[in-house]
PDB file of C-alpha atoms in Angstrom:
ATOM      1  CA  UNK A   1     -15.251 -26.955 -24.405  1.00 44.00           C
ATOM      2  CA  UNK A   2     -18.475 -25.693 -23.060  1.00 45.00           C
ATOM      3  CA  UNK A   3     -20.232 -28.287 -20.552  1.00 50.00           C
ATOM      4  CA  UNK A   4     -23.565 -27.572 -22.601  1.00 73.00           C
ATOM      5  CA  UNK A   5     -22.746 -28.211 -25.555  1.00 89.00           C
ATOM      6  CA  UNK A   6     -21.558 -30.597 -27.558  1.00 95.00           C
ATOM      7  CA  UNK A   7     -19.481 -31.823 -30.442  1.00 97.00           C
ATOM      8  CA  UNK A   8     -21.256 -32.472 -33.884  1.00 97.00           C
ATOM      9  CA  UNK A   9     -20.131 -35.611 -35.920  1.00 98.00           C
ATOM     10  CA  UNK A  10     -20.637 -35.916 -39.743  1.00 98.00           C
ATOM     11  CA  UNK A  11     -19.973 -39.557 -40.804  1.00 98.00           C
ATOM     12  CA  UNK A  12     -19.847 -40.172 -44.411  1.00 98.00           C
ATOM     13  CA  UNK A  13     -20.844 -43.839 -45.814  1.00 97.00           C
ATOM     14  CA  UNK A  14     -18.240 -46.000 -47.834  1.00 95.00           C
ATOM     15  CA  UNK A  15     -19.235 -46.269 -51.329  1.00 92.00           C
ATOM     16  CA  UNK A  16     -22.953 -47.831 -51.909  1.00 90.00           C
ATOM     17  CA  UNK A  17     -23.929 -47.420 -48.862  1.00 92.00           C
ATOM     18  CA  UNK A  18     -26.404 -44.913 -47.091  1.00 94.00           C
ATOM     19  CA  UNK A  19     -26.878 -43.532 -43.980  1.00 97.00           C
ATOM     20  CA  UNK A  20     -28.223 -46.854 -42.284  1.00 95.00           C
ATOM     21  CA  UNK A  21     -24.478 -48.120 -42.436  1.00 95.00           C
ATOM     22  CA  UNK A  22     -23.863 -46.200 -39.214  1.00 98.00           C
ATOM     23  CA  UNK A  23     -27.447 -47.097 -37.352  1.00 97.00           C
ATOM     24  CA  UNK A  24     -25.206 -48.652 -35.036  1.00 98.00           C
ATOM     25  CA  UNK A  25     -22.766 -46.253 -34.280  1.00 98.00           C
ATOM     26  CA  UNK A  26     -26.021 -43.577 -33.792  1.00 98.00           C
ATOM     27  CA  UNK A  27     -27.562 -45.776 -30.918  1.00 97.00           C
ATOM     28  CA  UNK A  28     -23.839 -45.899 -28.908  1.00 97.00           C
ATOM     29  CA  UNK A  29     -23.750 -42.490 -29.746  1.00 97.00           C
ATOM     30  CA  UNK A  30     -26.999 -41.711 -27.665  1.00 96.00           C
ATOM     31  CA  UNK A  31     -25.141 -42.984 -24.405  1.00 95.00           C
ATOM     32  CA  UNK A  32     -21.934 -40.342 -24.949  1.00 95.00           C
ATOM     33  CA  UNK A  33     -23.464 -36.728 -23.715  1.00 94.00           C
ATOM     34  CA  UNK A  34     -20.247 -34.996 -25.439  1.00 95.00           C
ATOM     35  CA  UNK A  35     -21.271 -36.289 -28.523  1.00 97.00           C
ATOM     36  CA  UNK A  36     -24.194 -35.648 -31.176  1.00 97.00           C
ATOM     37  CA  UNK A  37     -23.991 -37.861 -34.257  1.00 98.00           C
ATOM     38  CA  UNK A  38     -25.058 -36.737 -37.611  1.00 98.00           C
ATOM     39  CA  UNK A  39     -24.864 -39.697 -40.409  1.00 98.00           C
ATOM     40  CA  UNK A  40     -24.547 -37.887 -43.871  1.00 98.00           C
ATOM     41  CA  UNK A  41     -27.548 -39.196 -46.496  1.00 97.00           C
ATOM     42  CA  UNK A  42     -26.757 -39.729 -49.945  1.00 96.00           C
ATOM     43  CA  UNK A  43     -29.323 -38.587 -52.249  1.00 96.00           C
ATOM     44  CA  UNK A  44     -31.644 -41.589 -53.902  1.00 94.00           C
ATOM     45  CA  UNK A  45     -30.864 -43.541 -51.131  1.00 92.00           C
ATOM     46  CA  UNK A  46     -32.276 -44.065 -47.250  1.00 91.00           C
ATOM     47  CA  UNK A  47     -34.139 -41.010 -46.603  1.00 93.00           C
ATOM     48  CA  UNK A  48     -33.719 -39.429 -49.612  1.00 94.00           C
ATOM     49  CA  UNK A  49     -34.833 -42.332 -51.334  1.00 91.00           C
ATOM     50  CA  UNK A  50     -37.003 -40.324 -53.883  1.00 92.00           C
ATOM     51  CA  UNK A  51     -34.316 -38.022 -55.092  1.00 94.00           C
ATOM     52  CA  UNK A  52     -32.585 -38.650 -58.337  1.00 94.00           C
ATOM     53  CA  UNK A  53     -28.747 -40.422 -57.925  1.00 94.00           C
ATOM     54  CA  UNK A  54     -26.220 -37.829 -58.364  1.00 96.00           C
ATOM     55  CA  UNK A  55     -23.197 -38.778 -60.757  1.00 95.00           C
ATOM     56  CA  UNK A  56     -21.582 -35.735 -60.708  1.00 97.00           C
ATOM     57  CA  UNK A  57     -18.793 -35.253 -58.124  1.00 98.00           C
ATOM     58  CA  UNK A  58     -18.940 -31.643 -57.934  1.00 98.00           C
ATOM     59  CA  UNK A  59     -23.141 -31.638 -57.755  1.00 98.00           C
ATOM     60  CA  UNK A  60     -22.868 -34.290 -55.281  1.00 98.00           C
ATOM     61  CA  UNK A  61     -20.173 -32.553 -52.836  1.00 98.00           C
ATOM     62  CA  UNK A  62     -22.053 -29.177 -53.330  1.00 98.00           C
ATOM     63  CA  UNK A  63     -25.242 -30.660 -52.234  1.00 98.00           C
ATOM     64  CA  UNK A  64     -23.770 -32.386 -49.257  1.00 98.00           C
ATOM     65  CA  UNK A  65     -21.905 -29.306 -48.143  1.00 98.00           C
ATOM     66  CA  UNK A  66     -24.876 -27.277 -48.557  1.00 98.00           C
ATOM     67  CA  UNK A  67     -26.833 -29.911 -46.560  1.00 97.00           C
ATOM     68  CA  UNK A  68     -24.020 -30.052 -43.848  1.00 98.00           C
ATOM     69  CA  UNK A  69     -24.090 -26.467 -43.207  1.00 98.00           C
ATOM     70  CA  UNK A  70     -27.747 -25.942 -42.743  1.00 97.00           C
ATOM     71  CA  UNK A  71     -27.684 -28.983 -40.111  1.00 97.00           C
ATOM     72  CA  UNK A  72     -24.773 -27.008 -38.106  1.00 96.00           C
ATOM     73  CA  UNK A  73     -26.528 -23.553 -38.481  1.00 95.00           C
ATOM     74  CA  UNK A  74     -29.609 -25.352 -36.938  1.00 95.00           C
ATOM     75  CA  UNK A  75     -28.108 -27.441 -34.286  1.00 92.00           C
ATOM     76  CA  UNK A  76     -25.820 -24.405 -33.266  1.00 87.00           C
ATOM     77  CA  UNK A  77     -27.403 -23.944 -30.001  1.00 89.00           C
ATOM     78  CA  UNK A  78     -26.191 -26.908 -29.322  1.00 91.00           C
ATOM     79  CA  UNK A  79     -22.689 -27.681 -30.598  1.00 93.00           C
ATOM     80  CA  UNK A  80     -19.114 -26.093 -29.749  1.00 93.00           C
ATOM     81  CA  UNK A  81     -17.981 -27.620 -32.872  1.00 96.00           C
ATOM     82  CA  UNK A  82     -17.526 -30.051 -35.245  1.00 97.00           C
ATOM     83  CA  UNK A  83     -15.615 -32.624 -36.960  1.00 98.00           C
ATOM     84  CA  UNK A  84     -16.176 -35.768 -39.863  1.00 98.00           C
ATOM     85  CA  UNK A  85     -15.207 -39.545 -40.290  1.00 98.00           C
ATOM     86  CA  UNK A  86     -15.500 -41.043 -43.511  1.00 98.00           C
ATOM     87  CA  UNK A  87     -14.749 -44.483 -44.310  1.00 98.00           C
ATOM     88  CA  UNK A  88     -13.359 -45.437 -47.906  1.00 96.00           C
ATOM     89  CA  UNK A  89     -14.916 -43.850 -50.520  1.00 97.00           C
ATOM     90  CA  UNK A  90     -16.582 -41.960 -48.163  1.00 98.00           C
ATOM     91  CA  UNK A  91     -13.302 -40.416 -46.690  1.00 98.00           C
ATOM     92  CA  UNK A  92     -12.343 -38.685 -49.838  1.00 98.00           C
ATOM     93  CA  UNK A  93     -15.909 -37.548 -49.896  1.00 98.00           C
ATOM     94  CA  UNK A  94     -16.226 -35.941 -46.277  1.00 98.00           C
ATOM     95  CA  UNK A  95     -12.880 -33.996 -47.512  1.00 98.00           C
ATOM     96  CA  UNK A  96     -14.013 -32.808 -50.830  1.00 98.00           C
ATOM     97  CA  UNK A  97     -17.173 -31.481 -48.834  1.00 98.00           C
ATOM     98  CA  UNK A  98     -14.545 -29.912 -46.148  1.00 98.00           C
ATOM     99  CA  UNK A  99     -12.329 -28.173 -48.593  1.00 98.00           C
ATOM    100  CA  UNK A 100     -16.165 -26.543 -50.235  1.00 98.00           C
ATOM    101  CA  UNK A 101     -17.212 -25.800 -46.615  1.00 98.00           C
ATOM    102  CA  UNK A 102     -14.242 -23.557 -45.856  1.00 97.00           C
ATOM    103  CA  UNK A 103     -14.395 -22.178 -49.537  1.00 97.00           C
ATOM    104  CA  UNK A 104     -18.162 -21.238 -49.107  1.00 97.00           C
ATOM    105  CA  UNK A 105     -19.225 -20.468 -45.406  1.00 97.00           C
ATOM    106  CA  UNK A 106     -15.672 -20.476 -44.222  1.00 97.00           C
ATOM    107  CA  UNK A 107     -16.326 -23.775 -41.913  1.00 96.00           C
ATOM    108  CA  UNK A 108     -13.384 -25.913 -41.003  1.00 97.00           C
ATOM    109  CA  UNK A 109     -13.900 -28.841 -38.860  1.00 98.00           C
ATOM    110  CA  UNK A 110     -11.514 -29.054 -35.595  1.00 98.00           C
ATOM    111  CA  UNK A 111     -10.295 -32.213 -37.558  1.00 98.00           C
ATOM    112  CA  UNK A 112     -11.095 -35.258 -39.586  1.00 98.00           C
ATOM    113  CA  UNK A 113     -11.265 -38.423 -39.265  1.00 98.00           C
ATOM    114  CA  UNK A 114     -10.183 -40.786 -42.848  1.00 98.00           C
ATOM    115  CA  UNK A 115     -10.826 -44.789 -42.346  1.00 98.00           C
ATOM    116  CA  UNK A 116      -9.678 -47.204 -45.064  1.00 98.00           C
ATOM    117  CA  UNK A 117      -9.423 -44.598 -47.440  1.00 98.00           C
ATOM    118  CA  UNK A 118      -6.925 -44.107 -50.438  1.00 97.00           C
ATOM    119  CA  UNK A 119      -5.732 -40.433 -50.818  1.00 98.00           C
ATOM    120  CA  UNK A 120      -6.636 -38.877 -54.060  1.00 97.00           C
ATOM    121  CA  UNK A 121      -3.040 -38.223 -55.420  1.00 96.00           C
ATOM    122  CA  UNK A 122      -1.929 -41.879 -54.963  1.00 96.00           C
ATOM    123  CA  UNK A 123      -5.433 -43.015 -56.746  1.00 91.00           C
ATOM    124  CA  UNK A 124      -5.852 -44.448 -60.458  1.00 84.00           C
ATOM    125  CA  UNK A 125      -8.314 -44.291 -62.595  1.00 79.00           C
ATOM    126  CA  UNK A 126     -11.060 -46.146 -62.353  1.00 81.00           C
ATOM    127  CA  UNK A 127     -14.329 -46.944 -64.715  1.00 81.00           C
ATOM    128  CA  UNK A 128     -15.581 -49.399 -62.674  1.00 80.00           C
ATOM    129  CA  UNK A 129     -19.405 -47.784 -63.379  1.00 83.00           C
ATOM    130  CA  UNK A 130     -18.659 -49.235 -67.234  1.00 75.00           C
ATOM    131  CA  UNK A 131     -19.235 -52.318 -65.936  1.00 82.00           C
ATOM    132  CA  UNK A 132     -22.380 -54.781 -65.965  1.00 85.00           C
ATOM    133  CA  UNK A 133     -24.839 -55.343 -63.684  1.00 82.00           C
ATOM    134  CA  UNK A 134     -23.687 -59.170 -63.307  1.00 85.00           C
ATOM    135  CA  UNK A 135     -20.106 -57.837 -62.736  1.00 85.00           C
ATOM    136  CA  UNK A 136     -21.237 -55.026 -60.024  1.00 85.00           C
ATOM    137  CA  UNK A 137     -23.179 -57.850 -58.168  1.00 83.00           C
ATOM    138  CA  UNK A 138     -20.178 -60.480 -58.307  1.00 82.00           C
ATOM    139  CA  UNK A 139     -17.525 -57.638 -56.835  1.00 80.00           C
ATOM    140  CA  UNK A 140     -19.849 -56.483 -53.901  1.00 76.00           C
ATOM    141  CA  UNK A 141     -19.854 -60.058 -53.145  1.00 81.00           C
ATOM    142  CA  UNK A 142     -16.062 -60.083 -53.357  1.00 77.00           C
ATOM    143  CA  UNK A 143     -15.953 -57.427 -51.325  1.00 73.00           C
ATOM    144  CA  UNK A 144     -17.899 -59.484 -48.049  1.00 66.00           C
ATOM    145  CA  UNK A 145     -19.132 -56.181 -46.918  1.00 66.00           C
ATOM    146  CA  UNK A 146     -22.791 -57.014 -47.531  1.00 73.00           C
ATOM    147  CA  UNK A 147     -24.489 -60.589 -46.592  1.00 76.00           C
ATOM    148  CA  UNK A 148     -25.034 -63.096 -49.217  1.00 77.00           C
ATOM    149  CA  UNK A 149     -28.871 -63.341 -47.593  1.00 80.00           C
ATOM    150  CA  UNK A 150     -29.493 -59.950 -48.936  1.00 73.00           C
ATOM    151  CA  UNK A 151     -28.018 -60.328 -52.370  1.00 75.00           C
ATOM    152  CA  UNK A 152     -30.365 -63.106 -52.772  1.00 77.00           C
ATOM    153  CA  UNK A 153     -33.479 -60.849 -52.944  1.00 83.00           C
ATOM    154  CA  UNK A 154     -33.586 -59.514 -56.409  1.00 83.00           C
ATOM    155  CA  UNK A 155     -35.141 -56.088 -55.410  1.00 84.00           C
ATOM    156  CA  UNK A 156     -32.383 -55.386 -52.887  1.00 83.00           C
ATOM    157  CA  UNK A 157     -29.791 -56.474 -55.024  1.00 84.00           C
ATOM    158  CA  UNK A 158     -30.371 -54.578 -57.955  1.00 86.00           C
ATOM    159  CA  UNK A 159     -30.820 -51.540 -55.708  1.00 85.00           C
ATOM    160  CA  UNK A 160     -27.234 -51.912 -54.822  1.00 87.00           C
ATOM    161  CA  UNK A 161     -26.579 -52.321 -58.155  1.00 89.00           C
ATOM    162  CA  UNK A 162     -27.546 -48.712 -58.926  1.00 90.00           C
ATOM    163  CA  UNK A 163     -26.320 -47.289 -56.031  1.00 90.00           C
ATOM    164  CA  UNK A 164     -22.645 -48.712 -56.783  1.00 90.00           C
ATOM    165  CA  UNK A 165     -22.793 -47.826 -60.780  1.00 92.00           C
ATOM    166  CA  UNK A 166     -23.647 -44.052 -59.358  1.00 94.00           C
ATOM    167  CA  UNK A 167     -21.060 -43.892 -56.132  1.00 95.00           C
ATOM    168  CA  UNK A 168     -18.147 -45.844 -58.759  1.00 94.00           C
ATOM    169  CA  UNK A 169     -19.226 -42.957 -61.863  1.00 96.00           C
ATOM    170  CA  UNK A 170     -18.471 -40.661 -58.986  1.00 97.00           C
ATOM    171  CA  UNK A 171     -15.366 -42.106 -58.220  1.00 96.00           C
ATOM    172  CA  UNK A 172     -14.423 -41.903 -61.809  1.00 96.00           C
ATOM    173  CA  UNK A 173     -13.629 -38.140 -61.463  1.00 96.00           C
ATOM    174  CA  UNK A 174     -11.490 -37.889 -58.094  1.00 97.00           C
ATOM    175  CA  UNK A 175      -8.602 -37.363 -60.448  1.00 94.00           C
ATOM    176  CA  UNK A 176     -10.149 -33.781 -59.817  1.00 96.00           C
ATOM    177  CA  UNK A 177      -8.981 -34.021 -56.249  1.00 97.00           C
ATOM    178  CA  UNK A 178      -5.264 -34.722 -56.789  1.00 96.00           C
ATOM    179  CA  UNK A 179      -4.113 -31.550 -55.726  1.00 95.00           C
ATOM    180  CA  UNK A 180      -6.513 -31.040 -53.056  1.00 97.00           C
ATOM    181  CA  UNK A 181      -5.827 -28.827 -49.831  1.00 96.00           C
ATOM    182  CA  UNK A 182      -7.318 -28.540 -46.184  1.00 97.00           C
ATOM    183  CA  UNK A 183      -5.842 -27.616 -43.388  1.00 96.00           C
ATOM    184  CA  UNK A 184      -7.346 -29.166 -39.916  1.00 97.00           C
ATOM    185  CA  UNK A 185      -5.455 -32.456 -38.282  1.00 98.00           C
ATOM    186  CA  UNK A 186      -6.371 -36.008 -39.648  1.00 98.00           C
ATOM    187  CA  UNK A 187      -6.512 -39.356 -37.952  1.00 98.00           C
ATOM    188  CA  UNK A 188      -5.904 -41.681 -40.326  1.00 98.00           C
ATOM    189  CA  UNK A 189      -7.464 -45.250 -39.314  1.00 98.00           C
ATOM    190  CA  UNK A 190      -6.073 -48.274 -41.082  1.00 98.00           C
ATOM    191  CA  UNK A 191      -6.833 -52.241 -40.321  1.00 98.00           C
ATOM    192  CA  UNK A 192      -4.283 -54.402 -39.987  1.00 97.00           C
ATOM    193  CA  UNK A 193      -5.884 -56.997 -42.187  1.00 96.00           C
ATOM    194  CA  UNK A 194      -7.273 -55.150 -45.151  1.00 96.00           C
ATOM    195  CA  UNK A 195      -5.763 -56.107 -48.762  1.00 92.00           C
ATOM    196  CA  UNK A 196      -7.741 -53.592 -50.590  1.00 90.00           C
ATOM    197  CA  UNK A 197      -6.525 -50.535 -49.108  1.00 95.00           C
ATOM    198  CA  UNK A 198      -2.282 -50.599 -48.597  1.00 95.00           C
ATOM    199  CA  UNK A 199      -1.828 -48.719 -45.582  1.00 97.00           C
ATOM    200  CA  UNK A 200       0.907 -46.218 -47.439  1.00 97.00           C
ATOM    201  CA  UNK A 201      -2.233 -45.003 -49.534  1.00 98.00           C
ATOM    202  CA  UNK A 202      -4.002 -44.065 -46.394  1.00 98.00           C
ATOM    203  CA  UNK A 203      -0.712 -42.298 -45.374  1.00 98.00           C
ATOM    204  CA  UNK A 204      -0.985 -40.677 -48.627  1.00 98.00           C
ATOM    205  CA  UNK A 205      -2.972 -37.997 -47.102  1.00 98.00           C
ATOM    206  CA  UNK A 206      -0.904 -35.943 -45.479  1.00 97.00           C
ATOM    207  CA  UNK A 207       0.076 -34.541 -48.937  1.00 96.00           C
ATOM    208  CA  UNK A 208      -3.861 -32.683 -48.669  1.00 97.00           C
ATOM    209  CA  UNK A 209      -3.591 -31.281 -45.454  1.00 97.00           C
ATOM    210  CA  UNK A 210      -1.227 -28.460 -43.651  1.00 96.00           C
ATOM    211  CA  UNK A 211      -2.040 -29.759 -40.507  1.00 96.00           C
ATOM    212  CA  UNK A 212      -1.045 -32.622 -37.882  1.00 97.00           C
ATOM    213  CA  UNK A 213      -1.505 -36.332 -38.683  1.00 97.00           C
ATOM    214  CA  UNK A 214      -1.850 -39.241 -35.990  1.00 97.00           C
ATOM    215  CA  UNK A 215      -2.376 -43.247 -37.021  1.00 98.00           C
ATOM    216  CA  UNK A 216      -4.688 -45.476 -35.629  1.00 98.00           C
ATOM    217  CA  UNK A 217      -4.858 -49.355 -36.616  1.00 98.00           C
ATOM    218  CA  UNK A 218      -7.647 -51.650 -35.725  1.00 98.00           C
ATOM    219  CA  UNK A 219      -7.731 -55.441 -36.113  1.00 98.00           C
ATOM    220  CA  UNK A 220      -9.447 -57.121 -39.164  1.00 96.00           C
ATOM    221  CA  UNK A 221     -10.454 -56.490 -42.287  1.00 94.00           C
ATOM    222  CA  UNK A 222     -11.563 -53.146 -44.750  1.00 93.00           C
ATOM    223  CA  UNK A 223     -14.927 -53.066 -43.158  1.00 93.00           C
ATOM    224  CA  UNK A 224     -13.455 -53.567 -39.666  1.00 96.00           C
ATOM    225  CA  UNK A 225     -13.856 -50.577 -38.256  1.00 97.00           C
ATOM    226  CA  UNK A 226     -17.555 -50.823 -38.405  1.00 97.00           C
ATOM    227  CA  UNK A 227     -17.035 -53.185 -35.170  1.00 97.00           C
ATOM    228  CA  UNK A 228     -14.495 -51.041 -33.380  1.00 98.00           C
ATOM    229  CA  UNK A 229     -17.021 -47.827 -31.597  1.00 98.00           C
ATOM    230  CA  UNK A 230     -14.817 -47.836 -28.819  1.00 97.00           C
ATOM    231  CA  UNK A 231     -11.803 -46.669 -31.114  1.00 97.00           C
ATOM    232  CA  UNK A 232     -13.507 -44.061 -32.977  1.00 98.00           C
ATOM    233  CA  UNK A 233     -15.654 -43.141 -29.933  1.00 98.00           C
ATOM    234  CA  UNK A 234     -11.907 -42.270 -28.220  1.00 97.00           C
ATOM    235  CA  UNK A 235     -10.628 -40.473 -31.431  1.00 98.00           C
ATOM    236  CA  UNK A 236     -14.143 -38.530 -31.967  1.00 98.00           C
ATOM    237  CA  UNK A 237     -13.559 -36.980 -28.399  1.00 97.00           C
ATOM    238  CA  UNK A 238     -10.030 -36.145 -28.890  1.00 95.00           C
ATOM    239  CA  UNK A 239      -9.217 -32.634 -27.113  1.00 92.00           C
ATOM    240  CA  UNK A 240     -12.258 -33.125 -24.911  1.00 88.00           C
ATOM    241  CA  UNK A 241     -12.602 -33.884 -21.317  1.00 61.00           C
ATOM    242  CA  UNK A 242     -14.044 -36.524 -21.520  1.00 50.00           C
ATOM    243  CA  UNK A 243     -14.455 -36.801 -17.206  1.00 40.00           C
ATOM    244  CA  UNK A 244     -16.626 -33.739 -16.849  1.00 41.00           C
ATOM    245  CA  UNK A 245     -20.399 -34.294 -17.833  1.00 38.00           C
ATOM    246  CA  UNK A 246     -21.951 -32.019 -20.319  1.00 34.00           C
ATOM    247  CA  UNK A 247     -25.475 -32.197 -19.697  1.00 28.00           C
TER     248      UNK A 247
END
């Protein structure tokens, strides 16, 4: 790899979430010069908090992949390449968007990175969006991924609310993506500790891609990998060398 340049990383939230979810991960990013990290918006949310939801999978992955692609024309200059993470419902996202980027501009990311994520041909159908707001609230608190502090303030909560009803009416359709096809590596990331997601479903996607697959495993639950930078930081500079300096 070029020492002035660097490597682009798309990160795609996990369902209901936005952009914010990887604030974190953006500041560490800032101290690794190899690395430029690029958290994906989803529109009516974070930044594009005046847009419209999108329900649609196929208007939703089109928009993204169109968005994606401008960023990498722009940034160019810049970047040797590229490659995503996606965590959960954003994993199958970040692929649907790959498969359209290769389709469309003939982009293909050096490889992916899937956390936590069941593979669309081992998924079921799901109408989770059917159900009321008093339900919607009650499994994100089942869930533990967001603090009971912020559920308590109405305005946030029912803001959730709508952003899970439009992410889960997404997630109605990946039936769509059963048969889907890409061909870079994946590193599949599983936590030892998560009951939602059965590691074989994570495994499950090596049936959507021709290429290589390696396993990582971090300790804790489904939303553990938001406190393990160090492990993605290693796998996001994969095939790098990581001891020469690029700026």
């Amino acid at each position: 790899m070029s020492v002035d340049k660097k490597r682009v990383v798309y990160a795609f939230p996990h369902l209901g979430a936005g952009a914010a979810v990887y604030n974190a991960w953006s500041k560490y990013a800032q101290e690794q010069p190899q690395l430029l990290f690029k958290a994906i918006e989803i529109p009516g949310r974070g930044a594009l908090g005046g847009e419209a939801h999108i329900q649609e999978l196929d208007e939703l992955v089109n928009k993204l992949a169109d968005a994606l692609h401008l960023h990498y024309v722009s940034a160019q200059d810049q970047c040797q390449d590229w490659v995503t993470f996606g965590h959960s419902f954003g994993g199958v996202i970040s692929m649907a968007v790959n498969q359209l980027l290769e389709r469309k501009y003939g982009m293909r990311p050096t490889f992916s990175i899937i956390s936590a994520s069941p593979a669309p041909c081992v998924q079921e159908q799901e109408n989770l969006h059917l159900l009321s707001d008093e339900a919607i609230l009650e499994k994100i608190r089942r869930d533990k991924g967001t603090p009971e502090a912020v559920l308590n303030q109405p305005l946030i909560a029912n803001r959730l609310i709508k952003q899970l009803r439009s992410d889960y009416t997404v997630k109605s359709q990946f039936g769509a993506l059963k048969h889907m096809r890409v061909k870079q590596p994946l590193t599949l990331i599983t936590a030892s500790k998560d009951f939602d997601v059965p590691e074989r479903d994570v495994f499950a996607w090596q049936e959507h891609s021709t290429g290589k697959t390696k396993h990582v495993e971090v300790a804790g639950d489904h939303f553990a990998i938001y406190d393990n930078w160090d492990v993605v930081e290693r796998e996001m500079l994969q095939g790098l060398v990581s001891e020469q300096p690029v700026c």
